[in-house]
Amino acid sequence: MCGMPQQPPIRSTPPRPPRPDASMSLLTNVMDHSLDDGYAEAAARREVEGTGGIPKTVRAKLGLAAGLVLAALVVTVGAANARIAAPVVAKERQELIDRVERETAAADKLESGVDTLRDDVSARQNEALKKQGGSGQADLVGILSGAVAVHGSGVKLVVNDAKEATEGGDGNPRETSGFSDTGRVRDRDMQRVVNGLWESGAEAVSINGQRLTALSAIRAAGDAILVDNKPLVPPYTVLAVGDGERLSTRFQNSADGLYLHALQENYGIRTAISVENDVQLSAAPSVIVRTAQPSTEKGTS
């Protein structure tokens, strides 16, 4: 039998739960998670990235401020110590000045005593020479040795450094001397001047009051010129006793006079020579004159 098709049974579907609203979900999240967690997460992230702590600009300012405070402290302490030590330093300085003045006065007194003794020795030498060899011979020996003071006609020669001592010239009178400062008068220059005067007929010579003898030495110590170990300062005044006119002419025409003229022309060294009617030279210090006489006794064979 044909009948009607059988329909499947109808099942009932349970109802879905209601979907929560979005606003309610955000409110629940806020209630469940405190804001402190967000701050903690941000701080941790800054520490990892190296941006945690005080900003660099603030740290730099704090470091600068600390440095300034330390510097001010050091300056204050130094000023306080200097103020405390000032009286002690002033006292030591005054003691040093007093000591220098005492030593200088003692040296001047000794120098005066030396001059007095030197004059006494010179007078006794003259007396001894007069007794042994006659007045004329004694005077001649004393003049030639520089043991006695002399005066008479002669020349005055002044030699001085160039106005600009560091500037050289075009000539070469010193090309083998090895001098670096050609505008200054050197010991070799004065040696040539003195030797030229002796060769030209000078009987007695002095430089800046220092009487020259056969044993005198003209040397250099740094930039200073020494005559018998006594330093001289420019200008150098050379006095020579002799026939004034003849001595001046012969010296200027000699090789040493021409050398001095070359220094003047090429290096600016200043020179001036004049004939003097009365040149006075003092005796050389500490000169001991000894004379010898030929023996008249016949030697034995």
Coordinates of C-alpha atoms in Angstrom, one line a residue:
M1 CA 0.0 0.0 0.0
C2 CA 1.1 3.3 -0.9
G3 CA 1.0 5.6 1.8
M4 CA 2.2 9.1 2.5
P5 CA 6.0 9.7 2.9
Q6 CA 7.1 9.7 6.5
Q7 CA 8.5 13.0 7.7
P8 CA 11.6 13.1 10.0
P9 CA 10.9 14.1 13.5
I10 CA 11.5 17.7 14.3
R11 CA 14.2 18.4 17.0
S12 CA 14.1 21.4 19.1
T13 CA 17.5 23.6 19.2
P14 CA 18.4 25.0 22.6
P15 CA 18.6 28.8 22.7
R16 CA 22.2 30.5 22.4
P17 CA 23.4 32.4 25.4
P18 CA 23.3 36.2 25.0
R19 CA 26.6 37.8 23.6
P20 CA 28.2 40.1 26.1
D21 CA 28.3 43.7 25.2
A22 CA 31.8 45.2 24.2
S23 CA 31.6 48.0 26.8
M24 CA 31.1 45.4 29.5
S25 CA 34.2 43.5 28.4
L26 CA 36.4 46.7 28.6
L27 CA 35.0 47.5 32.0
T28 CA 35.7 44.0 33.2
N29 CA 39.3 44.2 31.9
V30 CA 39.9 47.5 33.7
M31 CA 38.6 46.0 36.9
D32 CA 40.6 42.9 36.6
H33 CA 44.0 44.5 35.6
S34 CA 45.3 47.4 37.7
L35 CA 47.0 50.4 36.0
D36 CA 50.2 49.6 38.0
D37 CA 50.9 46.7 35.7
G38 CA 51.0 49.1 32.7
Y39 CA 53.4 51.4 34.5
A40 CA 55.6 48.5 35.5
E41 CA 55.6 47.2 31.9
A42 CA 56.6 50.6 30.5
A43 CA 59.4 51.0 33.1
A44 CA 60.8 47.5 32.3
R45 CA 60.7 48.4 28.6
R46 CA 62.7 51.6 29.2
E47 CA 65.3 49.8 31.2
V48 CA 65.8 47.3 28.4
E49 CA 66.1 50.1 25.8
G50 CA 68.5 52.0 28.1
T51 CA 66.2 55.0 28.7
G52 CA 65.6 54.3 32.3
G53 CA 66.7 56.5 35.2
I54 CA 67.5 60.2 35.1
P55 CA 67.7 61.7 31.6
K56 CA 71.2 62.3 30.3
T57 CA 70.8 66.1 30.3
V58 CA 69.8 66.1 33.9
R59 CA 72.8 63.9 34.8
A60 CA 75.1 66.2 32.9
K61 CA 73.8 69.2 34.8
L62 CA 74.3 67.4 38.1
G63 CA 77.8 66.4 37.2
L64 CA 78.7 70.0 36.2
A65 CA 77.3 71.3 39.4
A66 CA 79.3 68.8 41.4
G67 CA 82.5 69.7 39.6
L68 CA 81.9 73.4 40.2
V69 CA 81.3 72.8 43.9
L70 CA 84.5 70.8 44.1
A71 CA 86.5 73.5 42.2
A72 CA 85.1 76.2 44.5
L73 CA 86.1 74.1 47.5
V74 CA 89.7 73.6 46.2
V75 CA 90.1 77.3 45.5
T76 CA 88.7 78.2 48.9
V77 CA 91.1 75.8 50.7
G78 CA 94.1 77.1 48.6
A79 CA 93.3 80.7 49.4
A80 CA 93.0 79.9 53.0
N81 CA 96.3 78.1 53.0
A82 CA 98.0 81.0 51.1
R83 CA 96.7 83.5 53.5
I84 CA 98.0 81.5 56.4
A85 CA 101.4 81.0 54.8
A86 CA 101.8 84.6 53.6
P87 CA 103.4 86.0 56.8
V88 CA 105.9 83.1 56.8
V89 CA 106.9 83.7 53.2
A90 CA 107.3 87.4 53.8
K91 CA 109.5 86.8 56.8
E92 CA 111.7 84.3 54.9
R93 CA 112.0 86.8 52.0
Q94 CA 113.0 89.6 54.3
E95 CA 115.6 87.4 56.0
L96 CA 117.0 86.5 52.5
I97 CA 117.2 90.2 51.5
D98 CA 119.0 91.0 54.8
R99 CA 121.5 88.2 54.3
V100 CA 122.2 89.4 50.7
E101 CA 122.8 93.0 51.9
R102 CA 125.1 91.8 54.7
E103 CA 127.1 89.7 52.4
T104 CA 127.3 92.5 49.8
A105 CA 128.5 94.9 52.5
A106 CA 131.2 92.4 53.6
A107 CA 132.3 91.9 50.0
D108 CA 132.6 95.6 49.5
K109 CA 134.7 95.9 52.7
L110 CA 137.0 93.1 51.6
E111 CA 137.4 94.7 48.1
S112 CA 138.3 98.0 49.7
G113 CA 140.9 96.2 51.8
V114 CA 142.3 94.5 48.8
D115 CA 142.7 97.9 47.0
T116 CA 144.5 99.3 50.0
L117 CA 146.9 96.4 50.2
R118 CA 147.4 96.5 46.4
D119 CA 148.5 100.1 46.6
D120 CA 150.8 99.4 49.5
V121 CA 152.4 96.5 47.6
S122 CA 152.9 98.6 44.5
A123 CA 154.5 101.4 46.5
R124 CA 156.9 98.9 48.2
Q125 CA 157.8 97.4 44.8
N126 CA 158.6 100.8 43.4
E127 CA 160.9 101.5 46.3
A128 CA 162.6 98.2 46.0
L129 CA 163.2 98.7 42.2
K130 CA 164.7 102.2 42.8
K131 CA 167.1 100.8 45.3
Q132 CA 168.2 97.9 43.2
G133 CA 168.4 99.2 39.6
G134 CA 168.1 102.9 39.6
S135 CA 165.1 105.2 39.1
G136 CA 165.1 105.2 35.3
Q137 CA 165.3 101.4 35.0
A138 CA 162.7 100.9 37.7
D139 CA 160.3 103.3 36.0
L140 CA 160.7 101.6 32.6
V141 CA 160.2 98.1 34.1
G142 CA 157.2 99.3 36.0
I143 CA 155.6 100.9 32.9
L144 CA 156.2 97.9 30.7
S145 CA 154.9 95.5 33.2
G146 CA 151.9 97.5 34.2
A147 CA 152.9 97.6 37.8
V148 CA 152.7 101.4 38.1
A149 CA 150.2 104.0 37.0
V150 CA 151.0 106.0 33.9
H151 CA 149.7 109.0 32.0
G152 CA 150.6 110.9 28.9
S153 CA 149.4 111.5 25.3
G154 CA 147.6 108.7 23.5
V155 CA 144.4 107.6 22.0
K156 CA 140.9 106.7 23.1
L157 CA 139.0 104.0 21.2
V158 CA 135.4 103.2 22.0
V159 CA 133.9 100.0 20.6
N160 CA 130.2 99.2 21.1
D161 CA 127.6 96.7 19.9
A162 CA 125.4 97.5 16.9
K163 CA 122.1 99.1 17.7
E164 CA 120.4 96.0 16.3
A165 CA 122.8 93.4 17.5
T166 CA 120.8 90.5 15.9
E167 CA 121.2 91.9 12.4
G168 CA 124.1 90.8 10.2
G169 CA 125.7 92.3 7.1
D170 CA 126.9 91.4 3.7
G171 CA 130.6 91.2 4.5
N172 CA 132.4 88.2 5.9
P173 CA 135.2 89.4 8.3
R174 CA 134.0 86.7 10.7
E175 CA 133.3 83.9 8.3
T176 CA 135.7 81.5 10.2
S177 CA 134.8 82.7 13.7
G178 CA 131.6 80.7 14.1
F179 CA 129.7 83.6 15.7
S180 CA 125.9 83.4 15.4
D181 CA 125.3 87.0 16.5
T182 CA 127.5 89.2 14.3
G183 CA 126.2 92.5 15.7
R184 CA 127.9 92.0 19.1
V185 CA 131.4 92.7 20.0
R186 CA 133.2 89.5 20.9
D187 CA 136.4 88.7 22.8
R188 CA 138.2 88.0 19.5
D189 CA 137.4 91.5 18.3
M190 CA 138.9 93.0 21.5
Q191 CA 142.0 90.8 21.2
R192 CA 142.6 92.1 17.7
V193 CA 142.1 95.7 18.8
V194 CA 144.5 95.4 21.7
N195 CA 147.1 93.5 19.7
G196 CA 146.8 96.2 16.9
L197 CA 147.4 99.0 19.4
W198 CA 150.5 97.2 20.9
E199 CA 151.8 96.7 17.4
S200 CA 151.2 100.3 16.4
G201 CA 153.4 101.6 19.3
A202 CA 151.2 101.7 22.4
E203 CA 153.2 101.7 25.6
A204 CA 150.3 100.9 28.0
V205 CA 146.7 99.8 27.3
S206 CA 143.6 99.4 29.4
I207 CA 140.0 98.3 28.7
N208 CA 137.2 99.9 30.8
G209 CA 139.8 100.7 33.5
Q210 CA 141.4 97.2 33.5
R211 CA 145.2 97.7 32.9
L212 CA 146.6 95.1 30.5
T213 CA 149.9 93.4 31.0
A214 CA 151.9 90.7 29.1
L215 CA 150.0 88.1 31.2
S216 CA 146.5 89.5 30.6
A217 CA 143.8 87.4 29.0
I218 CA 140.8 88.5 27.1
R219 CA 138.2 85.7 27.0
A220 CA 134.5 85.2 26.8
A221 CA 132.0 83.8 29.3
G222 CA 128.6 83.5 27.5
D223 CA 127.9 87.0 26.1
A224 CA 130.3 88.7 28.5
I225 CA 133.9 89.6 27.8
L226 CA 136.3 88.9 30.6
V227 CA 139.6 90.8 31.1
D228 CA 141.7 88.9 33.7
N229 CA 138.5 87.1 34.8
K230 CA 136.6 90.4 35.4
P231 CA 133.5 90.9 33.3
L232 CA 133.1 94.0 31.2
V233 CA 130.0 95.6 29.8
P234 CA 129.7 97.6 26.5
P235 CA 130.7 100.1 25.4
Y236 CA 134.3 99.1 25.7
T237 CA 136.6 102.0 26.2
V238 CA 140.2 101.3 25.2
L239 CA 142.9 103.8 26.4
A240 CA 146.4 103.6 25.0
V241 CA 149.4 105.7 26.0
G242 CA 151.8 106.6 23.2
D243 CA 152.4 109.1 20.5
G244 CA 148.8 110.1 19.9
E245 CA 148.8 111.2 16.3
R246 CA 151.2 108.5 15.1
L247 CA 149.5 105.8 17.2
S248 CA 146.1 106.6 15.8
T249 CA 147.3 106.7 12.2
R250 CA 149.2 103.5 12.4
F251 CA 146.4 101.6 14.1
Q252 CA 143.8 102.6 11.6
N253 CA 146.0 101.6 8.7
S254 CA 147.0 98.3 10.2
A255 CA 145.3 95.0 9.5
D256 CA 143.5 95.0 12.8
G257 CA 142.3 98.6 12.3
L258 CA 140.9 97.6 8.9
Y259 CA 139.2 94.6 10.5
L260 CA 137.5 96.9 13.0
H261 CA 136.4 99.2 10.1
A262 CA 135.0 96.1 8.3
L263 CA 132.9 95.2 11.3
Q264 CA 131.6 98.8 11.4
E265 CA 130.7 98.9 7.8
N266 CA 129.2 95.4 7.5
Y267 CA 127.7 94.7 10.9
G268 CA 126.9 98.1 12.3
I269 CA 129.4 97.7 15.3
R270 CA 130.0 101.3 16.5
T271 CA 133.6 102.6 16.8
A272 CA 135.1 105.9 17.5
I273 CA 138.8 106.8 17.9
S274 CA 140.2 110.1 19.1
V275 CA 143.6 111.5 20.0
E276 CA 144.0 112.5 23.7
N277 CA 146.5 114.9 25.2
D278 CA 146.5 113.2 28.6
V279 CA 145.5 109.6 29.1
Q280 CA 145.6 108.2 32.6
L281 CA 145.9 104.5 33.3
S282 CA 145.9 102.9 36.7
A283 CA 148.3 100.1 37.7
A284 CA 147.5 96.5 37.1
P285 CA 146.4 94.6 40.2
S286 CA 148.6 92.0 41.8
V287 CA 151.6 92.4 39.5
I288 CA 154.9 91.2 41.0
V289 CA 157.9 92.6 39.2
R290 CA 161.2 90.8 39.4
T291 CA 164.4 91.9 37.7
A292 CA 167.6 90.0 37.0
Q293 CA 171.1 91.2 36.5
P294 CA 173.9 89.5 34.6
S295 CA 176.5 87.8 36.9
T296 CA 180.0 89.2 36.7
E297 CA 181.6 86.2 38.4
K298 CA 183.6 83.9 36.1
G299 CA 182.4 80.3 36.1
T300 CA 184.8 77.5 37.0
S301 CA 185.7 74.9 34.4

